[in-house]
Amino acid sequence: MNEEDLHLAKAMVRMDLQDSPRLAKKTVVGRVQEKVQGFRRTRSLNAPSPIQQFGPCGRIMKNSALVMTIQDPASQRLTWYKPPLSVLVIKKVRDVSVLQPFVQLVRWLMEEKRMVVFVEESVMDDSLLQNNSDFMSVRDKLMSFSDGKDDLTDKIDFIICLGGDGTLLYASLLFQQSVPPVMAFHLGSLGFLTPFEFENFQEQVTNVLEGHAALTLRSRLRCIIMRKNEDTSKSSGPPTNLLVLNEVVIDRGPSPYLSNIDLFLDGKHITSVQGDGLIVSTPTGSTAYAVAAGASMIHPSVPAIMVTPICPHSLSFRPIVVPAGVELKISVSPDSRNTSWVSFDGRNRQELFHGDSLRVTTSIYPVPSICSQDQISDWFDSLAECLHWNVRKRQKHLDELSDLTHSSSNDTLDSLEHQMEHLES
């Protein structure tokens, strides 16, 4: 029984005794045990709710409009309120090793699960697949789409990725609002976001389709570019309103000068960034570009936004983590010698001019990533297997029979070498 449980149980006992004096005949120990059994916290990924009374007089002001309920991430499990009928299969491009698993999966989904399978239009014309008889037998039954032309909203129930982390980032790009559940198989080079192995894919996909899977809700950032001289009549340029899964990067581009960027948080000027640039990332993106720039790695269930400078001119400018609910505004400083460039998950790179600004907030549309085991195990397995986190040779234990352990402080290096030569002879 920890101190918090004991405090809560005693408080409940005092309340009950005040309401009914006859209960005072019961032993205090028995009452405490009963209350602790009823109020003991189970394992949760959320922090415990803090007590809202501080000392005899202070407490948090109650405001029903600001009360919110956050579901425990450990309890997030996939459920289908109607059977999924359509599936989007995204495969890694220009990788011959993915072709056979791709054909095997597509045929199984169509023939065994009777699902409508969507693929990219470029897959239909892949020269390597044209020579595959298994693929050609189902080719005419596939549904295709063209990125940037066809809207997949409300057409896809389920997404399966075959490849590396880039396939999951591409799925995030395709769905700029609600994203169907994503199941990612590790067939790429890194695979930090792809926890499933392909060997027994039939069993694993069947379990997911039956609703037996944990979910990690990977938050995304809503990024909006506000142009100083915006012309609403022009729509042929690059998109200025995007959701990113990993990060948005603002850098100096081809200029030889330091970038000079003003950073605002909820309208308050925080600092000016002088250096190569700035990374604003999600917890999912904390293990990508941000970690290479010196940021900490944050579990994707932690609600936060990370701000990491790229080679800052000031060595005291350390990466920071801010609450997920804030709005960041990033703009080119008026006295900057050059403009800046911005990219979204490595795509849609465009220039930020003087007077332009970038607004970044946490989106209400996360990516529901299906777990192979659970949120904690999958993440630490990825740290160990992909990043070799804290992997090193273990220090040898001291040998009790070693002459070094029995040497006195007066032993010199020459005397120790002499003893070792004597032992070897």
Coordinates of C-alpha atoms in Angstrom, one line a residue:
M1 CA 0.0 0.0 0.0
N2 CA 1.6 3.3 -1.1
E3 CA 1.2 6.6 0.7
E4 CA -1.3 8.0 -1.8
D5 CA -3.6 4.9 -1.5
L6 CA -3.5 5.1 2.3
H7 CA -4.3 8.8 2.2
L8 CA -7.3 8.2 -0.1
A9 CA -8.6 5.3 2.0
K10 CA -8.4 7.2 5.3
A11 CA -10.2 10.1 3.7
M12 CA -13.0 7.8 2.6
V13 CA -13.2 6.3 6.1
R14 CA -13.5 9.7 7.7
M15 CA -16.4 10.6 5.3
D16 CA -18.2 7.4 6.0
L17 CA -17.8 7.9 9.8
Q18 CA -19.3 11.3 9.5
D19 CA -22.3 10.1 7.5
S20 CA -23.0 7.1 9.8
P21 CA -21.7 7.1 13.4
R22 CA -22.6 3.4 13.8
L23 CA -19.9 2.4 11.4
A24 CA -17.3 3.6 14.0
K25 CA -17.6 0.2 15.7
K26 CA -15.7 -1.3 12.7
T27 CA -12.0 -1.4 13.0
V28 CA -10.1 1.3 11.1
V29 CA -7.7 -1.3 9.6
G30 CA -10.6 -3.2 8.1
R31 CA -12.1 -0.1 6.6
V32 CA -8.8 1.0 5.1
Q33 CA -8.3 -2.4 3.5
E34 CA -11.8 -2.3 2.0
K35 CA -11.3 1.2 0.6
V36 CA -7.8 0.4 -0.8
Q37 CA -9.2 -2.7 -2.7
G38 CA -11.8 -0.5 -4.3
F39 CA -9.6 2.5 -5.2
R40 CA -6.2 0.9 -6.0
R41 CA -5.0 2.2 -9.4
T42 CA -4.2 -0.4 -12.0
R43 CA -1.3 0.0 -14.4
S44 CA -1.8 3.1 -16.5
L45 CA 0.3 5.0 -19.0
N46 CA -1.3 8.3 -17.9
A47 CA 0.0 10.0 -14.8
P48 CA -2.3 9.8 -11.7
S49 CA -4.8 12.7 -11.4
P50 CA -3.3 15.1 -8.8
I51 CA -5.1 16.0 -5.6
Q52 CA -6.8 19.4 -6.2
Q53 CA -6.6 20.7 -2.7
F54 CA -3.4 22.3 -1.4
G55 CA -3.1 22.8 2.3
P56 CA -6.0 23.9 4.5
C57 CA -7.3 26.7 2.2
G58 CA -6.0 26.4 -1.4
R59 CA -7.6 24.4 -4.2
I60 CA -7.9 24.5 -8.0
M61 CA -10.9 26.6 -9.2
K62 CA -13.5 24.4 -10.7
N63 CA -14.4 25.2 -14.3
S64 CA -16.6 22.6 -16.0
A65 CA -15.9 24.0 -19.4
L66 CA -12.2 23.1 -19.1
V67 CA -12.6 19.6 -17.7
M68 CA -11.4 16.9 -20.2
T69 CA -11.1 13.2 -20.0
I70 CA -8.0 11.5 -21.5
Q71 CA -8.3 7.8 -22.1
D72 CA -5.4 5.7 -20.8
P73 CA -3.3 4.8 -23.8
A74 CA -2.8 1.3 -22.3
S75 CA -6.5 0.6 -22.8
Q76 CA -6.6 1.7 -26.5
R77 CA -7.6 -1.3 -28.5
L78 CA -8.9 -1.6 -32.0
T79 CA -12.6 -2.5 -32.6
W80 CA -14.6 -2.6 -35.8
Y81 CA -18.2 -1.4 -35.6
K82 CA -18.7 -3.0 -39.0
P83 CA -16.5 -5.6 -40.8
P84 CA -13.8 -3.9 -42.9
L85 CA -14.3 -4.5 -46.6
S86 CA -11.6 -2.5 -48.3
V87 CA -7.9 -2.4 -47.7
L88 CA -5.1 -0.2 -49.1
V89 CA -1.8 -2.0 -49.6
I90 CA 1.3 0.3 -49.8
K91 CA 4.6 -1.3 -50.8
K92 CA 8.1 0.1 -50.8
V93 CA 9.1 1.3 -54.2
R94 CA 12.2 0.2 -56.1
D95 CA 12.7 -2.9 -53.9
V96 CA 12.6 -6.3 -55.6
S97 CA 12.5 -8.1 -52.3
V98 CA 9.1 -6.7 -51.5
L99 CA 7.4 -7.9 -54.7
Q100 CA 6.8 -11.5 -53.8
P101 CA 5.4 -10.7 -50.3
F102 CA 3.2 -8.0 -51.9
V103 CA 1.7 -10.4 -54.5
Q104 CA 1.3 -13.1 -51.8
L105 CA -0.6 -10.7 -49.5
V106 CA -2.8 -9.2 -52.2
R107 CA -3.9 -12.6 -53.5
W108 CA -4.7 -13.8 -50.0
L109 CA -6.7 -10.7 -49.1
M110 CA -8.8 -11.0 -52.3
E111 CA -9.2 -14.8 -52.4
E112 CA -9.4 -15.7 -48.7
K113 CA -10.8 -12.6 -47.1
R114 CA -12.9 -11.4 -50.1
M115 CA -11.7 -7.8 -49.6
V116 CA -11.5 -5.0 -52.1
V117 CA -7.8 -4.2 -52.5
F118 CA -6.5 -0.7 -53.5
V119 CA -3.0 -0.1 -54.8
E120 CA -1.1 2.8 -56.3
E121 CA -1.6 3.3 -60.0
S122 CA 2.2 3.0 -60.5
V123 CA 2.0 -0.6 -59.1
M124 CA -0.3 -1.6 -62.0
D125 CA 2.3 -0.7 -64.5
D126 CA 5.3 -2.0 -62.6
S127 CA 7.5 -3.8 -65.2
L128 CA 8.7 -6.3 -62.6
L129 CA 5.2 -7.3 -61.7
Q130 CA 4.1 -7.7 -65.4
N131 CA 6.2 -10.8 -65.5
N132 CA 4.7 -12.3 -62.4
S133 CA 1.9 -14.7 -63.3
D134 CA 0.4 -14.7 -59.8
F135 CA 0.0 -10.9 -59.9
M136 CA -1.4 -10.9 -63.5
S137 CA -4.1 -13.3 -62.4
V138 CA -5.5 -10.8 -59.9
R139 CA -4.4 -7.5 -61.6
D140 CA -7.8 -6.7 -63.2
K141 CA -9.6 -7.1 -59.9
L142 CA -7.4 -4.5 -58.1
M143 CA -8.6 -0.9 -57.5
S144 CA -6.0 1.8 -58.3
F145 CA -5.6 5.4 -57.3
S146 CA -3.4 8.3 -58.3
D147 CA -1.7 10.3 -55.5
G148 CA -2.9 14.0 -55.7
K149 CA -5.8 13.2 -58.0
D150 CA -8.0 10.6 -56.3
D151 CA -9.6 11.2 -52.9
L152 CA -9.5 8.1 -50.7
T153 CA -11.6 9.6 -47.9
D154 CA -14.3 7.1 -46.7
K155 CA -13.1 4.6 -49.3
I156 CA -10.5 2.7 -47.2
D157 CA -11.3 0.7 -44.1
F158 CA -7.8 -0.7 -43.4
I159 CA -4.2 0.0 -44.5
I160 CA -1.3 -2.5 -44.7
C161 CA 2.2 -1.2 -45.3
L162 CA 5.0 -3.4 -46.7
G163 CA 8.5 -1.8 -46.4
G164 CA 10.1 0.7 -44.1
D165 CA 9.1 3.7 -42.1
G166 CA 8.6 5.7 -45.4
T167 CA 5.5 3.6 -46.2
L168 CA 3.8 4.7 -43.0
L169 CA 4.8 8.4 -43.7
Y170 CA 3.3 8.0 -47.1
A171 CA 0.1 6.7 -45.7
S172 CA -0.1 9.7 -43.4
L173 CA 0.4 12.0 -46.4
L174 CA -2.5 10.3 -48.3
F175 CA -5.0 10.8 -45.5
Q176 CA -4.9 14.4 -44.4
Q177 CA -7.9 13.9 -42.1
S178 CA -9.1 10.7 -40.5
V179 CA -6.7 7.8 -41.0
P180 CA -7.8 4.1 -41.1
P181 CA -5.9 1.7 -38.8
V182 CA -2.5 1.0 -40.2
M183 CA -0.7 -2.4 -39.9
A184 CA 3.0 -2.1 -40.9
F185 CA 5.2 -5.0 -41.9
H186 CA 9.0 -4.7 -41.6
L187 CA 10.4 -5.3 -45.1
G188 CA 12.6 -2.2 -45.3
S189 CA 16.0 -1.0 -44.1
L190 CA 15.1 0.5 -40.7
G191 CA 11.6 -0.4 -39.7
F192 CA 11.3 1.6 -36.5
L193 CA 7.5 2.1 -37.1
T194 CA 6.9 -1.3 -38.6
P195 CA 6.6 -3.8 -35.8
F196 CA 5.2 -6.8 -37.7
E197 CA 7.2 -9.6 -39.3
F198 CA 5.8 -11.1 -42.5
E199 CA 6.4 -14.8 -42.0
N200 CA 3.0 -15.6 -40.5
F201 CA 1.1 -12.6 -42.0
Q202 CA -2.1 -14.7 -42.4
E203 CA -2.5 -15.2 -38.7
Q204 CA -1.6 -11.7 -37.8
V205 CA -3.9 -10.0 -40.3
T206 CA -6.7 -12.3 -39.3
N207 CA -6.3 -11.3 -35.6
V208 CA -6.4 -7.6 -36.6
L209 CA -9.5 -8.1 -38.7
E210 CA -11.2 -9.7 -35.8
G211 CA -10.4 -6.8 -33.6
H212 CA -7.6 -8.4 -31.4
A213 CA -5.0 -5.6 -31.4
A214 CA -3.7 -2.8 -29.4
L215 CA -3.3 0.7 -30.9
T216 CA -0.8 3.5 -30.6
L217 CA -2.3 6.8 -31.5
R218 CA 0.6 8.6 -33.1
S219 CA -0.1 12.4 -33.0
R220 CA 0.4 14.6 -36.0
L221 CA 1.2 18.2 -36.4
R222 CA -1.1 20.6 -38.4
C223 CA 1.2 22.9 -40.3
I224 CA -0.2 26.0 -42.0
I225 CA 1.9 28.5 -44.0
M226 CA 0.6 32.1 -43.8
R227 CA 1.9 34.1 -46.8
K228 CA 2.4 37.8 -46.5
N229 CA 1.1 38.4 -50.0
E230 CA -1.2 35.4 -50.3
D231 CA -3.2 35.2 -53.5
T232 CA -6.2 33.0 -52.9
S233 CA -6.9 32.7 -56.6
K234 CA -3.7 30.7 -57.1
S235 CA -3.9 27.1 -56.2
S236 CA -1.2 25.6 -58.5
G237 CA 1.6 26.0 -56.0
P238 CA 2.7 23.5 -53.3
P239 CA 0.2 22.8 -50.4
T240 CA 0.4 25.2 -47.5
N241 CA -1.8 23.2 -45.1
L242 CA -0.4 19.8 -44.2
L243 CA -0.4 17.2 -41.5
V244 CA 3.0 15.6 -40.6
L245 CA 3.7 12.5 -38.7
N246 CA 7.4 13.0 -38.0
E247 CA 8.5 16.6 -38.2
V248 CA 8.4 19.9 -40.0
V249 CA 11.9 21.3 -40.7
I250 CA 12.8 25.0 -41.2
D251 CA 16.4 25.5 -42.5
R252 CA 18.6 28.0 -44.2
G253 CA 18.4 26.2 -47.6
P254 CA 21.3 27.0 -50.0
S255 CA 22.2 30.2 -48.3
P256 CA 25.7 30.5 -46.7
Y257 CA 24.3 32.7 -43.9
L258 CA 22.9 31.5 -40.6
S259 CA 19.1 31.2 -40.5
N260 CA 17.5 33.8 -38.3
I261 CA 14.1 32.6 -37.2
D262 CA 11.7 34.0 -34.6
L263 CA 9.8 31.5 -32.5
F264 CA 6.5 32.3 -30.8
L265 CA 4.5 30.2 -28.4
D266 CA 0.8 31.1 -28.1
G267 CA 1.6 34.5 -29.3
K268 CA 4.5 35.1 -27.0
H269 CA 8.0 35.6 -28.5
I270 CA 10.2 32.8 -27.0
T271 CA 13.5 33.2 -28.8
S272 CA 15.2 33.9 -32.1
V273 CA 16.9 30.8 -33.6
Q274 CA 20.3 31.5 -35.2
G275 CA 21.9 28.4 -36.7
D276 CA 21.2 25.9 -39.5
G277 CA 17.5 25.7 -38.7
L278 CA 14.8 24.3 -36.4
I279 CA 13.0 21.0 -36.1
V280 CA 9.5 20.8 -34.7
S281 CA 8.5 17.2 -34.2
T282 CA 6.0 14.8 -32.8
P283 CA 6.9 12.2 -30.2
T284 CA 6.9 9.7 -33.1
G285 CA 9.4 12.0 -34.9
S286 CA 11.6 12.2 -31.8
T287 CA 13.5 9.1 -33.0
A288 CA 14.0 10.5 -36.5
Y289 CA 15.8 13.7 -37.6
A290 CA 15.4 15.2 -34.1
V291 CA 17.4 12.5 -32.3
A292 CA 20.3 13.1 -34.7
A293 CA 20.2 16.8 -33.7
G294 CA 20.5 15.9 -30.0
A295 CA 16.8 15.7 -28.9
S296 CA 15.5 13.1 -26.4
M297 CA 13.5 10.2 -27.5
I298 CA 9.9 10.4 -26.4
H299 CA 7.3 7.6 -26.3
P300 CA 4.5 8.3 -28.9
S301 CA 1.8 8.1 -26.2
V302 CA 3.2 11.2 -24.5
P303 CA 1.3 14.3 -25.6
A304 CA 4.0 16.8 -26.5
I305 CA 5.7 18.9 -29.2
M306 CA 9.4 18.9 -29.5
V307 CA 11.4 21.9 -30.6
T308 CA 15.0 21.1 -31.5
P309 CA 17.6 23.5 -33.0
I310 CA 19.9 22.4 -35.8
C311 CA 23.5 23.3 -35.1
P312 CA 22.6 26.5 -33.1
H313 CA 25.1 29.3 -32.9
S314 CA 24.4 29.5 -29.2
L315 CA 25.6 26.4 -27.4
S316 CA 23.2 27.0 -24.6
F317 CA 20.2 26.5 -26.9
R318 CA 19.1 23.0 -25.8
P319 CA 16.1 21.1 -27.3
I320 CA 12.8 21.7 -25.4
V321 CA 9.5 19.9 -25.0
V322 CA 6.3 21.9 -24.9
P323 CA 2.7 20.9 -24.2
A324 CA 0.8 19.4 -27.1
G325 CA -1.9 22.0 -26.9
V326 CA 0.1 25.1 -27.7
E327 CA 0.4 26.8 -31.0
L328 CA 3.8 27.6 -32.4
K329 CA 4.5 30.4 -34.8
I330 CA 7.7 30.4 -36.8
S331 CA 8.7 33.3 -39.0
V332 CA 11.8 34.7 -40.7
S333 CA 13.2 37.5 -38.6
P334 CA 12.9 41.0 -40.2
D335 CA 16.6 41.5 -40.0
S336 CA 17.5 38.1 -41.4
R337 CA 20.1 38.2 -44.2
N338 CA 18.3 35.4 -46.1
T339 CA 15.0 33.6 -46.4
S340 CA 14.3 30.1 -45.0
W341 CA 13.0 26.8 -46.4
V342 CA 10.5 24.5 -44.9
S343 CA 9.7 20.8 -45.6
F344 CA 7.1 18.5 -44.2
D345 CA 8.1 14.9 -43.4
G346 CA 10.8 15.4 -46.0
R347 CA 8.4 16.5 -48.8
N348 CA 6.7 19.6 -50.3
R349 CA 9.8 21.7 -49.7
Q350 CA 9.1 25.4 -50.2
E351 CA 10.5 28.8 -49.4
L352 CA 9.5 31.1 -46.5
F353 CA 10.0 34.7 -47.3
H354 CA 10.2 37.8 -45.0
G355 CA 6.7 38.4 -43.6
D356 CA 5.6 34.7 -44.1
S357 CA 4.9 32.6 -41.0
L358 CA 4.4 28.9 -40.2
R359 CA 1.7 27.9 -37.6
V360 CA 2.1 24.5 -36.0
T361 CA -0.4 22.8 -33.7
T362 CA -1.3 19.3 -32.7
S363 CA -3.9 17.9 -35.0
I364 CA -7.1 16.1 -33.9
Y365 CA -6.3 13.4 -36.5
P366 CA -3.7 10.9 -35.3
V367 CA -2.4 7.9 -37.1
P368 CA -3.8 4.7 -35.4
S369 CA -0.8 2.4 -35.6
I370 CA -1.5 -1.2 -34.8
C371 CA 0.8 -2.8 -32.2
S372 CA 2.4 -6.2 -32.6
Q373 CA 2.5 -6.6 -28.8
D374 CA 1.6 -3.5 -26.9
Q375 CA 2.6 0.2 -26.8
I376 CA 5.5 -0.2 -24.4
S377 CA 7.0 -3.5 -25.7
D378 CA 6.9 -2.4 -29.4
W379 CA 8.7 0.9 -28.7
F380 CA 11.5 -0.5 -26.6
D381 CA 12.0 -3.4 -29.1
S382 CA 12.3 -0.8 -31.8
L383 CA 14.9 1.2 -29.7
A384 CA 16.9 -2.0 -29.2
E385 CA 16.7 -3.5 -32.7
C386 CA 16.8 -0.4 -34.9
L387 CA 18.8 2.2 -32.9
H388 CA 20.8 -0.3 -30.7
W389 CA 19.9 1.9 -27.8
N390 CA 22.5 1.6 -25.0
V391 CA 24.2 -1.4 -26.6
R392 CA 27.8 -1.8 -25.5
K393 CA 30.2 -4.4 -24.2
R394 CA 29.5 -5.2 -20.6
Q395 CA 32.2 -4.4 -18.1
K396 CA 34.1 -7.4 -16.8
H397 CA 33.7 -8.3 -13.2
L398 CA 36.7 -8.2 -10.9
D399 CA 38.6 -11.5 -10.6
E400 CA 39.1 -12.3 -6.9
L401 CA 42.2 -14.3 -7.8
S402 CA 43.8 -11.6 -9.8
D403 CA 47.1 -10.2 -8.6
L404 CA 45.7 -6.7 -9.2
T405 CA 43.1 -7.0 -6.5
H406 CA 45.8 -7.9 -4.0
S407 CA 48.2 -5.2 -5.0
S408 CA 48.9 -2.4 -2.5
S409 CA 49.0 1.3 -3.2
N410 CA 52.8 1.1 -3.2
D411 CA 52.9 -1.2 -6.2
T412 CA 54.4 0.5 -9.3
L413 CA 53.7 -0.3 -12.9
D414 CA 57.1 -1.9 -13.4
S415 CA 56.5 -4.2 -10.4
L416 CA 53.1 -5.3 -11.7
E417 CA 54.6 -6.0 -15.2
H418 CA 57.3 -8.0 -13.6
Q419 CA 54.7 -10.1 -11.7
M420 CA 52.8 -10.7 -14.9
E421 CA 55.9 -11.9 -16.7
H422 CA 56.7 -14.2 -13.8
L423 CA 53.3 -15.7 -14.0
E424 CA 53.5 -16.2 -17.8
S425 CA 56.9 -17.9 -17.5

